[in-house]
Short mmCIF file of C-alpha atoms in Angstrom, two decimals:
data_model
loop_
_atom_site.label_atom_id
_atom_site.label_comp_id
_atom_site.label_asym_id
_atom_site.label_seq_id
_atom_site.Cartn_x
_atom_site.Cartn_y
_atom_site.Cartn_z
CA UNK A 3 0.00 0.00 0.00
CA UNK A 4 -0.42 -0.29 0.64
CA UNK A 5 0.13 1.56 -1.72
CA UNK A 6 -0.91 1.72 -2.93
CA UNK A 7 0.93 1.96 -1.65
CA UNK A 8 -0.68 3.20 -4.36
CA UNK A 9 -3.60 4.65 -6.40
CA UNK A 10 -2.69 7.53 -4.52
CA UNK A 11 -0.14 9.02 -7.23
CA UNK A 12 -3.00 8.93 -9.79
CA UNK A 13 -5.37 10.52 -7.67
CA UNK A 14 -2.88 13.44 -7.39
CA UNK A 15 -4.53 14.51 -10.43
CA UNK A 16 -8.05 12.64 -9.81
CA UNK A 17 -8.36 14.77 -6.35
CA UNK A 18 -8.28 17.96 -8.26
CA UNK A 19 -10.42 16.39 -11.09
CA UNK A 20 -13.47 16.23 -8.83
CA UNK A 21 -12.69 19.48 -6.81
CA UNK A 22 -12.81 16.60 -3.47
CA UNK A 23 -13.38 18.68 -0.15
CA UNK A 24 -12.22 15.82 2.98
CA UNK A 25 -13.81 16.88 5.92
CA UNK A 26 -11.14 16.26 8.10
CA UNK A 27 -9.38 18.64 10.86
CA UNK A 28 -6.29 17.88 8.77
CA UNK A 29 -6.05 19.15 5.53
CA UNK A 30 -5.24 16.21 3.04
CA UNK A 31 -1.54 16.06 2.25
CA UNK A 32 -2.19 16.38 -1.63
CA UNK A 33 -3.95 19.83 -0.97
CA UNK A 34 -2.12 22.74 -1.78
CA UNK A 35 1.53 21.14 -2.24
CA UNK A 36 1.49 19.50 -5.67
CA UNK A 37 -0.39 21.12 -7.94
CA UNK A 38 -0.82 24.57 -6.44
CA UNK A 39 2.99 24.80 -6.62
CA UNK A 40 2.64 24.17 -10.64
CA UNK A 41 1.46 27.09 -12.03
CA UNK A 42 4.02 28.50 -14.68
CA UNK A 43 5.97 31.56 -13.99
CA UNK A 44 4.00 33.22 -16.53
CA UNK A 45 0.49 32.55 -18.46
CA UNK A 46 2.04 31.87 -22.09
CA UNK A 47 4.59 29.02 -20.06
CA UNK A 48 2.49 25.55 -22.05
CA UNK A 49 4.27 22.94 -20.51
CA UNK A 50 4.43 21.88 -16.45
CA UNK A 51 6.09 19.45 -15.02
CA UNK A 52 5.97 17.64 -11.43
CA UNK A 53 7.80 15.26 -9.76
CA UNK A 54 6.37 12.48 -7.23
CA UNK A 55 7.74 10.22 -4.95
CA UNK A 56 6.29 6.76 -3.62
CA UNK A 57 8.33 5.63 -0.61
CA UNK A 58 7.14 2.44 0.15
CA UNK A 59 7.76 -0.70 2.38
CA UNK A 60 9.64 -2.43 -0.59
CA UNK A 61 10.94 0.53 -2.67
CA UNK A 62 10.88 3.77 -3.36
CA UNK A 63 9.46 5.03 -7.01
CA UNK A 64 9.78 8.37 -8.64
CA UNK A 65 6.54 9.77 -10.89
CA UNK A 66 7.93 12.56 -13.31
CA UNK A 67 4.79 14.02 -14.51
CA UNK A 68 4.08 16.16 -17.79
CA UNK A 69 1.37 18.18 -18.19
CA UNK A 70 -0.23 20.69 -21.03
CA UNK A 71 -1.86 23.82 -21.21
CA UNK A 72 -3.80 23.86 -24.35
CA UNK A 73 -4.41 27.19 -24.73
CA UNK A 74 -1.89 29.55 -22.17
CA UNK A 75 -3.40 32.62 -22.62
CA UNK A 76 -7.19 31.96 -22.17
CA UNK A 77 -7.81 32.19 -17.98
CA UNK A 78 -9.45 29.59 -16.85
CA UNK A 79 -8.59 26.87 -19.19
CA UNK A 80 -7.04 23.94 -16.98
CA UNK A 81 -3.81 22.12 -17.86
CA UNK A 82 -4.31 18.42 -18.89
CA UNK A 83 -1.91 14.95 -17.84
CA UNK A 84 -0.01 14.49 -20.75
CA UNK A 85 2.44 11.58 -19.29
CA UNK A 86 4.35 10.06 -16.97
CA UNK A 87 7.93 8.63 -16.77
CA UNK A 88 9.25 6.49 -13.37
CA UNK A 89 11.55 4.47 -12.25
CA UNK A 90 12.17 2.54 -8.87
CA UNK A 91 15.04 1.40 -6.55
CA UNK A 92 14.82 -1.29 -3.92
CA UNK A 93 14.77 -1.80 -0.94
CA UNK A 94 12.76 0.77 0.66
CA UNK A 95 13.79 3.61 2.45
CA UNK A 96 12.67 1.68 5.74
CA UNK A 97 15.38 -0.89 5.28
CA UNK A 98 17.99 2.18 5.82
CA UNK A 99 16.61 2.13 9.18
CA UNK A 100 19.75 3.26 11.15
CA UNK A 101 21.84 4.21 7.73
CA UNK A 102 19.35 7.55 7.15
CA UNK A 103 21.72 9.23 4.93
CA UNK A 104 22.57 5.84 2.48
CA UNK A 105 18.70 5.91 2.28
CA UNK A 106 18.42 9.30 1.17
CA UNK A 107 21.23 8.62 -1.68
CA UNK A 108 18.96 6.52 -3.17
CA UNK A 109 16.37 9.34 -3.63
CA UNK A 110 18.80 11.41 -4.98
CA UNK A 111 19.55 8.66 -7.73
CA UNK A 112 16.00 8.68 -8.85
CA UNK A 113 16.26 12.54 -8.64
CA UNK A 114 18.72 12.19 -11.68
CA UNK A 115 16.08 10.82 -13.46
CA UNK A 116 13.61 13.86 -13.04
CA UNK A 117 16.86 15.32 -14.36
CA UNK A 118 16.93 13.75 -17.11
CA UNK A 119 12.89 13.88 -17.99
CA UNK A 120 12.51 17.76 -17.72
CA UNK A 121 13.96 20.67 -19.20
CA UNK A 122 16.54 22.79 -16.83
CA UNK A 123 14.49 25.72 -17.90
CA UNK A 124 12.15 24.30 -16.01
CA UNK A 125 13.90 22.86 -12.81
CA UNK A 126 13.21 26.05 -10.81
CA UNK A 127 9.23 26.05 -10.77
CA UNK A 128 9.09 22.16 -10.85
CA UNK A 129 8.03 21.27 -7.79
CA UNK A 130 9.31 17.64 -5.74
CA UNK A 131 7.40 15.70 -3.70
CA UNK A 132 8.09 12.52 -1.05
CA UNK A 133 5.04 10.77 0.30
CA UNK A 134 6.17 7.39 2.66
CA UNK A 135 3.70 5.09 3.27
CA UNK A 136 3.24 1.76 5.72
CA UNK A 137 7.21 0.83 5.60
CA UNK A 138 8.06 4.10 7.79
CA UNK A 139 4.78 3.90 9.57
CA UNK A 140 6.03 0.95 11.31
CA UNK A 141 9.42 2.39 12.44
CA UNK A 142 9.73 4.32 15.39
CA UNK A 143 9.49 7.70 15.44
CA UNK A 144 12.86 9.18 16.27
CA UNK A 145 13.77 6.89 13.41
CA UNK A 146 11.46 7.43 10.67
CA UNK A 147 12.07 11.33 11.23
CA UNK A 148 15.61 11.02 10.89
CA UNK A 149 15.06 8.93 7.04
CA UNK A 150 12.80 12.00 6.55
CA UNK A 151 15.07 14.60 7.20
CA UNK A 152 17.87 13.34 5.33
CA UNK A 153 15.42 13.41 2.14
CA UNK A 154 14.52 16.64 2.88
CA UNK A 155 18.25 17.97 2.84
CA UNK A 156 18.51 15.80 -0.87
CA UNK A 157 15.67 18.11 -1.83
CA UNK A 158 16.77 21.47 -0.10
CA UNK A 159 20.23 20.83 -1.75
CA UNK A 160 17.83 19.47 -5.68
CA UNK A 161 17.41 22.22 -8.30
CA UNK A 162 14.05 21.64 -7.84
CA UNK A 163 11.20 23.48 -6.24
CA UNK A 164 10.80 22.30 -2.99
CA UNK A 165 6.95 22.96 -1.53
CA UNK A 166 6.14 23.31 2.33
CA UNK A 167 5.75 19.54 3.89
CA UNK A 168 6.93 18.37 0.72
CA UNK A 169 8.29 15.19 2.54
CA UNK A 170 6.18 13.06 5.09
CA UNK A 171 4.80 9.93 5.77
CA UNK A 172 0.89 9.67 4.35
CA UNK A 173 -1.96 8.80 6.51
CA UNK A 174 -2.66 5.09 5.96
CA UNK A 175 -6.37 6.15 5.18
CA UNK A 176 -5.79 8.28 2.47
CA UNK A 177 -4.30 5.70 0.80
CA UNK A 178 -7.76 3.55 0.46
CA UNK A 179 -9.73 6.54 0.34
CA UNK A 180 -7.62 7.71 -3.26
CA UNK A 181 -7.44 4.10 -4.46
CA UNK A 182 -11.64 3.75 -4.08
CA UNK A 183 -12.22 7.25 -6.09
CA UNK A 184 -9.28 6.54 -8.43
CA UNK A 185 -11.29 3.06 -9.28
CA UNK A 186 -14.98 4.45 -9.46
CA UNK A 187 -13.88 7.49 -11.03
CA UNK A 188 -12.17 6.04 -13.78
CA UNK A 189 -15.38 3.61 -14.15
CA UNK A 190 -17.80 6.63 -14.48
CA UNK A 191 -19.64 5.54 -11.12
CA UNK A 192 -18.70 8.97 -9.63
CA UNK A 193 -20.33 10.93 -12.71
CA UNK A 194 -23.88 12.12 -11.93
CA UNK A 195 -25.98 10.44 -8.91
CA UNK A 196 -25.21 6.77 -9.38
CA UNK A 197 -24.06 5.45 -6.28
CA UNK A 198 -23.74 1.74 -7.46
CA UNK A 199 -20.08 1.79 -6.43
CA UNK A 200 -17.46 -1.17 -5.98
CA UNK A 201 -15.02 -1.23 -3.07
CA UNK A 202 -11.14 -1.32 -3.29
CA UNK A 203 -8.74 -3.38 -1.55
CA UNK A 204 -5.25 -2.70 -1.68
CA UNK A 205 -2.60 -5.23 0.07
CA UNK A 206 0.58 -3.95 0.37
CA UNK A 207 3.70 -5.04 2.21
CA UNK A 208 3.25 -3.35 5.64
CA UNK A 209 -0.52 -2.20 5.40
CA UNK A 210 -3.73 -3.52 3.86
CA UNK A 211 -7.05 -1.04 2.96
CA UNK A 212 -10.51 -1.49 3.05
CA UNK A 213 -12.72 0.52 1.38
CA UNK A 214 -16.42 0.68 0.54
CA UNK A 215 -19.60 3.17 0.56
CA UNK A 216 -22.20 1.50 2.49
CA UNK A 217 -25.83 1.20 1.21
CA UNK A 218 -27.16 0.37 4.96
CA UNK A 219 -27.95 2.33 8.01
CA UNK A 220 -27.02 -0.63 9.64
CA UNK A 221 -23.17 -0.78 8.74
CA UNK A 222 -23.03 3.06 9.57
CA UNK A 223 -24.46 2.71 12.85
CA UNK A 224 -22.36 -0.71 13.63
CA UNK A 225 -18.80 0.68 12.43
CA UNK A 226 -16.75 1.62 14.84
CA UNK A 227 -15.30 5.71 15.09
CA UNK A 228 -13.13 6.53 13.16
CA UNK A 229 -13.65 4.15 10.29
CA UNK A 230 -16.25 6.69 8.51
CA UNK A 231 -15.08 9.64 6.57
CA UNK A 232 -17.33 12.44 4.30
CA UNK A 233 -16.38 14.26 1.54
CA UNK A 234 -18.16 16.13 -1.46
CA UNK A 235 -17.52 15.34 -4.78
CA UNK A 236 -19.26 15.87 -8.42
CA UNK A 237 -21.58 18.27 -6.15
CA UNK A 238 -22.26 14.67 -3.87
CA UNK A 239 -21.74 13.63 -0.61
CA UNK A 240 -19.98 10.40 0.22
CA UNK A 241 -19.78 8.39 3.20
CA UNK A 242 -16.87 5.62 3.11
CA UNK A 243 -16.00 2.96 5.06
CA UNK A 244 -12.17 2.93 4.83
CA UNK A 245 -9.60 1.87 7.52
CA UNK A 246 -5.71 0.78 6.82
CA UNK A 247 -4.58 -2.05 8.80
CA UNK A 248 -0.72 -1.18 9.57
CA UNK A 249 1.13 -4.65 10.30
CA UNK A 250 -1.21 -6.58 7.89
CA UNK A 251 0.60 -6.29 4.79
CA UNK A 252 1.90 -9.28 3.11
CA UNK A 253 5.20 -8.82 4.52
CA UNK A 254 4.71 -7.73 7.86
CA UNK A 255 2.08 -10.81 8.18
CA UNK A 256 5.00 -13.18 7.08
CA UNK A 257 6.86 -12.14 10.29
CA UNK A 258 3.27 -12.33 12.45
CA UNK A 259 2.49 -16.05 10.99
CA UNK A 260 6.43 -17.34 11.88
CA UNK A 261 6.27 -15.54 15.17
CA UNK A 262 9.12 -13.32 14.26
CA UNK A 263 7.94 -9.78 15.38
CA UNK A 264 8.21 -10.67 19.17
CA UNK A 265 11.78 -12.50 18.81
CA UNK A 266 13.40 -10.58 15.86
CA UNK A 267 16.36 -9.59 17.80
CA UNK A 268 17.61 -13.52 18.61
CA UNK A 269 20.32 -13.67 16.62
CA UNK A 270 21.01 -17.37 15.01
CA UNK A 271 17.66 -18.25 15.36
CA UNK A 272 15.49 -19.97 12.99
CA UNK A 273 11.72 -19.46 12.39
CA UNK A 274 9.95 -22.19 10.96
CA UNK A 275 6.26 -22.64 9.47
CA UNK A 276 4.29 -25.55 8.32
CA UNK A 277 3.50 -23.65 5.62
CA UNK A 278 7.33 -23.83 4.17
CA UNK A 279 9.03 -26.53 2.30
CA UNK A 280 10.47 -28.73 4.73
CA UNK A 281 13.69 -28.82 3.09
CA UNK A 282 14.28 -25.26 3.08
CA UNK A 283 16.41 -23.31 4.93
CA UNK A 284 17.14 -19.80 3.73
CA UNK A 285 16.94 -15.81 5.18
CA UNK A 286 15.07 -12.93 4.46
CA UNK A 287 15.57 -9.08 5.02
CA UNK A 288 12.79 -6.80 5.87
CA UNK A 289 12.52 -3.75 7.49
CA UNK A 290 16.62 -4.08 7.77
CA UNK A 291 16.17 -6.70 9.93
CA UNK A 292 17.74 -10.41 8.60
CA UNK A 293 15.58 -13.23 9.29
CA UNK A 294 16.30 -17.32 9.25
CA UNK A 295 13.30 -19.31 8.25
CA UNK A 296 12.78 -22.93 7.26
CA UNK A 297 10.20 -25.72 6.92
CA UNK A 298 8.89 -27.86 9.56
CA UNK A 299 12.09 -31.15 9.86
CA UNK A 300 9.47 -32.33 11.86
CA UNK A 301 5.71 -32.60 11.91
CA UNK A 302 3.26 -31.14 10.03
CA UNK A 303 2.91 -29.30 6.98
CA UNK A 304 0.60 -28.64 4.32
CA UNK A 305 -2.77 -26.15 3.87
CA UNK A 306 -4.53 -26.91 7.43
CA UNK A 307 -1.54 -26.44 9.87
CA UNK A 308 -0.30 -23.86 7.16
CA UNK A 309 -3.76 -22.31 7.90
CA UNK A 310 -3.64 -22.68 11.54
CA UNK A 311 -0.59 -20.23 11.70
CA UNK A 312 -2.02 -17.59 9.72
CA UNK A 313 -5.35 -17.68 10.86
CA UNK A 314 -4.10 -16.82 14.81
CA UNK A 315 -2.59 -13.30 12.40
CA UNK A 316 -6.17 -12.19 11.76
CA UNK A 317 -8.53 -13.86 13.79
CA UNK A 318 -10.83 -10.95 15.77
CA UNK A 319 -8.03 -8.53 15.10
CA UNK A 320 -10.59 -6.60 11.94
CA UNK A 321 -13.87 -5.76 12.02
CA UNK A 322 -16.20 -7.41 9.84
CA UNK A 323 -18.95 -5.33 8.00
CA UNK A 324 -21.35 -7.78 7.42
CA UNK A 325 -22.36 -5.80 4.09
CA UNK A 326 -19.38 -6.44 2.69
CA UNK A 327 -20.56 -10.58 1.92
CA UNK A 328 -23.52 -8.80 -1.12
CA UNK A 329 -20.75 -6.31 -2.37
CA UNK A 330 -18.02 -6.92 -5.25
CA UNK A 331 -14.50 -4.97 -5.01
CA UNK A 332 -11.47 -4.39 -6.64
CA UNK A 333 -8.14 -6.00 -5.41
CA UNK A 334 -4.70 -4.61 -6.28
CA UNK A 335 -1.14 -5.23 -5.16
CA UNK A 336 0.08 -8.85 -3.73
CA UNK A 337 -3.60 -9.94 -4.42
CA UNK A 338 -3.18 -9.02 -8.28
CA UNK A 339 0.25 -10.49 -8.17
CA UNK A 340 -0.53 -13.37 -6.22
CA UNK A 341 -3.53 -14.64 -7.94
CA UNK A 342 -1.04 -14.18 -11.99
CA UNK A 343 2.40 -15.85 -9.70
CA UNK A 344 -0.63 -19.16 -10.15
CA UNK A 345 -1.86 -18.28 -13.21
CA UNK A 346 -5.35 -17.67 -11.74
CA UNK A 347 -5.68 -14.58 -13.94
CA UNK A 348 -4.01 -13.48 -16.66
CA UNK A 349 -0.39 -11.54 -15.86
CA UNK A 350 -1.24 -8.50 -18.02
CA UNK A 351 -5.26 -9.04 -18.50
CA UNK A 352 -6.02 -9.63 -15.00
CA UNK A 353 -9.85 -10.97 -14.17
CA UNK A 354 -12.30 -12.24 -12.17
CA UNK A 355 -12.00 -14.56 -9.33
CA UNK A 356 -13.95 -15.11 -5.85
CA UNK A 357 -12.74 -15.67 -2.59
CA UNK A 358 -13.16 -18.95 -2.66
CA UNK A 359 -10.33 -19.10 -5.88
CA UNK A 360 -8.25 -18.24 -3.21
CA UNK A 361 -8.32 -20.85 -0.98
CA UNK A 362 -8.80 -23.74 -3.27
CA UNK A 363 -5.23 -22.60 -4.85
CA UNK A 364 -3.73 -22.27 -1.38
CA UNK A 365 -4.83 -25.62 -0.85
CA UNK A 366 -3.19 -27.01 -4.29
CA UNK A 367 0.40 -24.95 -3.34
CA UNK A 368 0.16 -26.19 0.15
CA UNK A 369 -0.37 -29.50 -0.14
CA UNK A 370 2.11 -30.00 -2.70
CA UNK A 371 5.12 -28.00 -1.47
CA UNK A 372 7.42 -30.74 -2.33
CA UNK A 373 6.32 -30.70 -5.70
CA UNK A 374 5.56 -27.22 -6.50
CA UNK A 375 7.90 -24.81 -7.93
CA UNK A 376 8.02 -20.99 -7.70
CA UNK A 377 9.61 -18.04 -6.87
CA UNK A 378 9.19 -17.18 -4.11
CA UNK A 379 9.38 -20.20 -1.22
CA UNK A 380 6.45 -18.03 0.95
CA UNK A 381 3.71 -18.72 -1.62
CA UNK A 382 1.59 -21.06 0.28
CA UNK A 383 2.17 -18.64 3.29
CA UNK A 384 0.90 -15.59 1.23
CA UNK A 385 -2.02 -17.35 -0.57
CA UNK A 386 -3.27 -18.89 3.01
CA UNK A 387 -2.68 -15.76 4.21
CA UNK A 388 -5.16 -13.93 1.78
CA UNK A 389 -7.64 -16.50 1.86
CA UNK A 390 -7.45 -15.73 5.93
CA UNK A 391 -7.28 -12.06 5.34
CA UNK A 392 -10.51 -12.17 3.18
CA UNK A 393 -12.61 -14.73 4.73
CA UNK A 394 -11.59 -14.84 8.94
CA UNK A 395 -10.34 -11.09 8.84
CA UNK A 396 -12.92 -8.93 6.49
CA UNK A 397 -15.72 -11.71 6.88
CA UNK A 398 -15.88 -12.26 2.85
CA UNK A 399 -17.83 -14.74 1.86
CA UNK A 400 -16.76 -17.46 -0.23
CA UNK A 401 -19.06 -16.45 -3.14
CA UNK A 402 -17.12 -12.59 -3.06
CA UNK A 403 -16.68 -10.90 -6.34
CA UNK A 404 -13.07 -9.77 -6.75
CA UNK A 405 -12.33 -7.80 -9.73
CA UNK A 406 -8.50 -8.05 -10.30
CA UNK A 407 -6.89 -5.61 -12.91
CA UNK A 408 -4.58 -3.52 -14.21
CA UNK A 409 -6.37 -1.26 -16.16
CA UNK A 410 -9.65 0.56 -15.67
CA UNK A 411 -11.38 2.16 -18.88
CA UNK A 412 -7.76 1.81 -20.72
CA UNK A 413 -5.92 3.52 -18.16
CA UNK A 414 -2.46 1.46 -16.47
CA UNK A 415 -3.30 1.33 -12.73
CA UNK A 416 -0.58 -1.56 -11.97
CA UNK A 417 2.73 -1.22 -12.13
CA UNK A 418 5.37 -3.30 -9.23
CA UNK A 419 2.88 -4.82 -7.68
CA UNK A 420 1.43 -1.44 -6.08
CA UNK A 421 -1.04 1.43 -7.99
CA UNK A 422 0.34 3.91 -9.76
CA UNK A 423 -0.32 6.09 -13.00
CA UNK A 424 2.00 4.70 -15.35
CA UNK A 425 2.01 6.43 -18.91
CA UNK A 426 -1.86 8.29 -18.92
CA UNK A 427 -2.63 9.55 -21.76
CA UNK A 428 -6.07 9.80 -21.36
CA UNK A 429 -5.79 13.72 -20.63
CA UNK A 430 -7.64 14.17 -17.71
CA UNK A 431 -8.13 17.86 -17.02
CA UNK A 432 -6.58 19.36 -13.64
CA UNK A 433 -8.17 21.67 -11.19
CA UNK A 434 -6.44 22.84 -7.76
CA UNK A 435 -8.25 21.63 -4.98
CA UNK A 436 -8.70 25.31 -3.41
CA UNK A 437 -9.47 27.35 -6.55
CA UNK A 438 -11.64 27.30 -9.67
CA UNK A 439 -9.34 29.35 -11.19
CA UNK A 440 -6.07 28.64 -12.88
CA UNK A 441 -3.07 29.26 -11.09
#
C-alpha cells in the first residue's frame, strides 16, 4: 500500500479532477503542495512538469509528470496529464533504518532521473514531492524522522522546487480513500448520482485497505469511530468505510504467521512454518532486519496447519462489516500479483476470481510444497494468508466478487505490484483543490 501503496499518485490529479473537499481537521496532504505549486511563472509558459515520490515498504518510485496547457493565454482553461515517466530502486527507504543518509542517496539517484525527464528551464518552478507510506509507519518515530530529514536535505540541496511539507509519511487512510475514487472514477460511477459503487482493496507489504460506501444504516451505525469519513464530490456527498490495517501487509504478516515480530532480535535463530518446504532453509531481510526461516524437519505441513498459523494473524483482530458478503471490489497489489504468480488470472489481462479461488489454490500450493515450484518459497504462506485475510479477517464470503486488474477504462493502474499512474494519456483535465481558477 499499501500503496498503494498506491492509487494515490493517480489521484494526485483525480483529487483535483473532482474538486474533493475531505472533511477532516487535517487538511489532506495532496492539498495545496502538488499542484498549487505548478502554475508557470508566466500565463504563455504551455508545458508543467511535477515530480512524485512513492516511498514504500519495498521501494521507493519516482513519478515525473508532464502536463499541457492547451491554450496559455485563455484564464481559466485547466492544464491536462499528458504523461508520466518512473523508475524505482529497492529496498525501501525503511530498510535504511539506522543508515538515514545511504537511504536518502537513493532518492537522490531517482532525482537524476527527473533530471533527465525535464527541461533545466524548467527545474526552478518544478516542484518535488516525497510521500512514505506503511514501511516508515512501522518504524519508530525518532527513526522514521531522521530517514525523513535526510530526504529533505537531498531536496533542499535538488534544483528543484521544494513545496512546504513536501516530505512526510501519508496517513494510511488516504491511501484507500484515493485508491476507491481513483477506481470508481475512472469507471464513471462517480459521474452524476449513481451510487452503485465497488469497493477497493489494496494489500501492500506493511498495510492492507478497506474501502467501501455503504448502502445500509445498519453498517453506519455498527462501524466503529473513526472508520467513517465524508467528503463532497461531483456536487455529492460520500460516506466511506475505509480503515488501513498497519502490520497486515503481506510482509509484515509473514513475520506475524512465523512468530518473528516478538523474537526478531535472537540472533542465530530460525523461524519455521508448516506452511514452508520442509527442506528449506534460507533468510530474508525486511525492514533491515535479517531473518532465518525454514520448513517444519518435523511434523506437520501442508494447507490446514499452514492455515492454523495464519489464521491466529487475523482472527478478531478486523472488524467485519457484514455488508461487505452482497458487495463486489477491486483488489490490487500482492492480491493481483498473487492470484497471476498461479496463473489464476491473466499476468497482463487480469480478471475475475472469488474468494473462494483463493483458498482452493492455497490448498493445491500447500499441499504440494514438495512438488511445486516458484519463486518465491512463501507462496503457500501468502495465498493462506489472503484466503485468511478475506474470509476470517474482512468476513468475505466465499461467493465474493473480486475484480483483479490492471487497467480501468484503458488507463495502467498496476505497475510493481502497487497502484500507480503509469504512462496516462487519457488527458484528464486538472483543477487545484482550493481554486476554480487557474493558477
Amino acid at each position: 500500500m499499501a500503496t498503494s501503496q498506491g492509487a494515490v499518485f493517480f489521484m494526485l490529479v483525480v483529487s483535483c479532477v473532482c474538486s474533493t473537499v475531505f472533511h477532516r481537521d487535517q487538511q489532506t496532504w495532496f492539498e495545496g503542495v502538488f499542484l498549487s505549486s505548478m502554475c508557470p511563472i508566466n500565463v504563455s509558459a504551455s508545458i508543467l512538469y511535477g515530480i512524485m515520490f512513492d516511498a514504500g515498504s519495498t521501494g521507493t518510485r519516482i513519478h515525473v509528470y508532464t502536463f499541457v496547457q492547451k491554450t496559455p493565454d485563455k484564464l481559466g482553461q485547466l492544464p491536462i496529464l499528458e504523461g508520466e515517466i518512473f523508475d524505482s530502486v529497492k529496498p525501501g527507504l525503511s530498510a535504511f533504518v539506522d543508515q538515514p543518509k545511504q537511504g536518502a542517496e537513493t532518492v537522490q539517484e531517482l532525482l537524476e532521473v527527473a533530471k533527465d525527464s525535464i527541461p533545466r528551464s524548467h527545474w526552478k518552478r518544478t516542484p518535488v514531492v516525497l510521500k512514505a507510506t506503511a514501511g516508515l509507519r512501522l518504524l519508530p518515530e525518532q527513526k522514521a524522522q531522521a530517514l525523513l530529514f535526510e530526504v529533505k536535505e537531498i531536496f533542499r540541496k535538488s534544483p528543484f522546487l521544494v513545496p512546504k511539507d513536501s516530505v512526510s509519511i501519508m496517513d494510511g487512510s488516504y491511501e484507500g480513500i484515493l485508491a476507491w475514487v481513483t477506481v470508481n472514477f475512472l469507471t464513471g460511477q462517480l459521474h452524476g448520482h449513481n451510487q452503485e459503487t465497488v469497493g477497493t482493496l489494496d494489500l501492500g507489504g506493511a498495510s492492507t485497505q478497506i474501502t467501501f460506501l455503504p448502502q445500509f444504516e445498519k453498517t453506519l451505525e455498527q462501524t466503529p469511530r473513526g472508520y467513517l469519513t465524508s467528503f463532497e464530490m461531483f456536487n455529492s456527498t460520500y460516506k466511506l468505510y475505509t480503515h488501513s490495517y498497519l502490520g497486515f501487509g503481506l510482509k509484515a504478516a509473514r513475520l506475524a504467521t512465523l512468530g518473528a515480530l516478538e523474537t526478531q532480535g535472537i540472533d542465530g535463530h530460525t523461524f519455521r512454518s508448516a506452511c514452508l518446504p520442509r527442506s528449506l532453509e534460507a533468510e530474508w531481510i525486511f525492514g533491515g532486519v535479517k531473518y532465518q526461516y525454514g520448513g517444519n524437519q518435523e511434523g506437520e505441513m501442508g494447507f490446514e496447519p499452514c492455515y492454523a498459523e495464519v489464521l491466529r494473524v487475523v482472527q478478531g483482530k478486523l472488524h467485519q462489516p457484514e455488508e461487505v458478503q452482497r458487495s463486489s471490489f477491486y483488489a490490487f497489489s500482492y492480491y493481483y500479483d498473487r492470484a497471476a504468480d498461479t496463473d489464476m488470472i491473466d499476468y497482463e489481462k487480469g480478471g475475475v476470481l472469488k474468494v473462494e479461488d483463493f483458498e482452493r489454490k492455497a490448498r493445491e500450493v500447500c499441499d504440494n510444497l514438495g512438488n511445486f515450484t516458484s519463486g518465491s518459497p512463501f507462496l503457500c504462506m501468502d495465498l493462506a494468508y489472503i484466503t485468511a485475510l478475506l474470509k476470517d479477517g474482512f468476513g468475505f464470503a466465499d461467493s465474493t466478487i473480486l475484480q483483479l486488474t490492471k487497467k480501468v477504462n484503458n488507463i495502467e493502474t498496476g505497475w510493481g505490484g502497487h497502484l500507480s499512474p503509469v504512462a496516462v494519456s487519457g488527458h484528464l483535465p486538472l483543477r487545484t483543490h482550493t481554486s476554480s481558477e487557474a493558477c
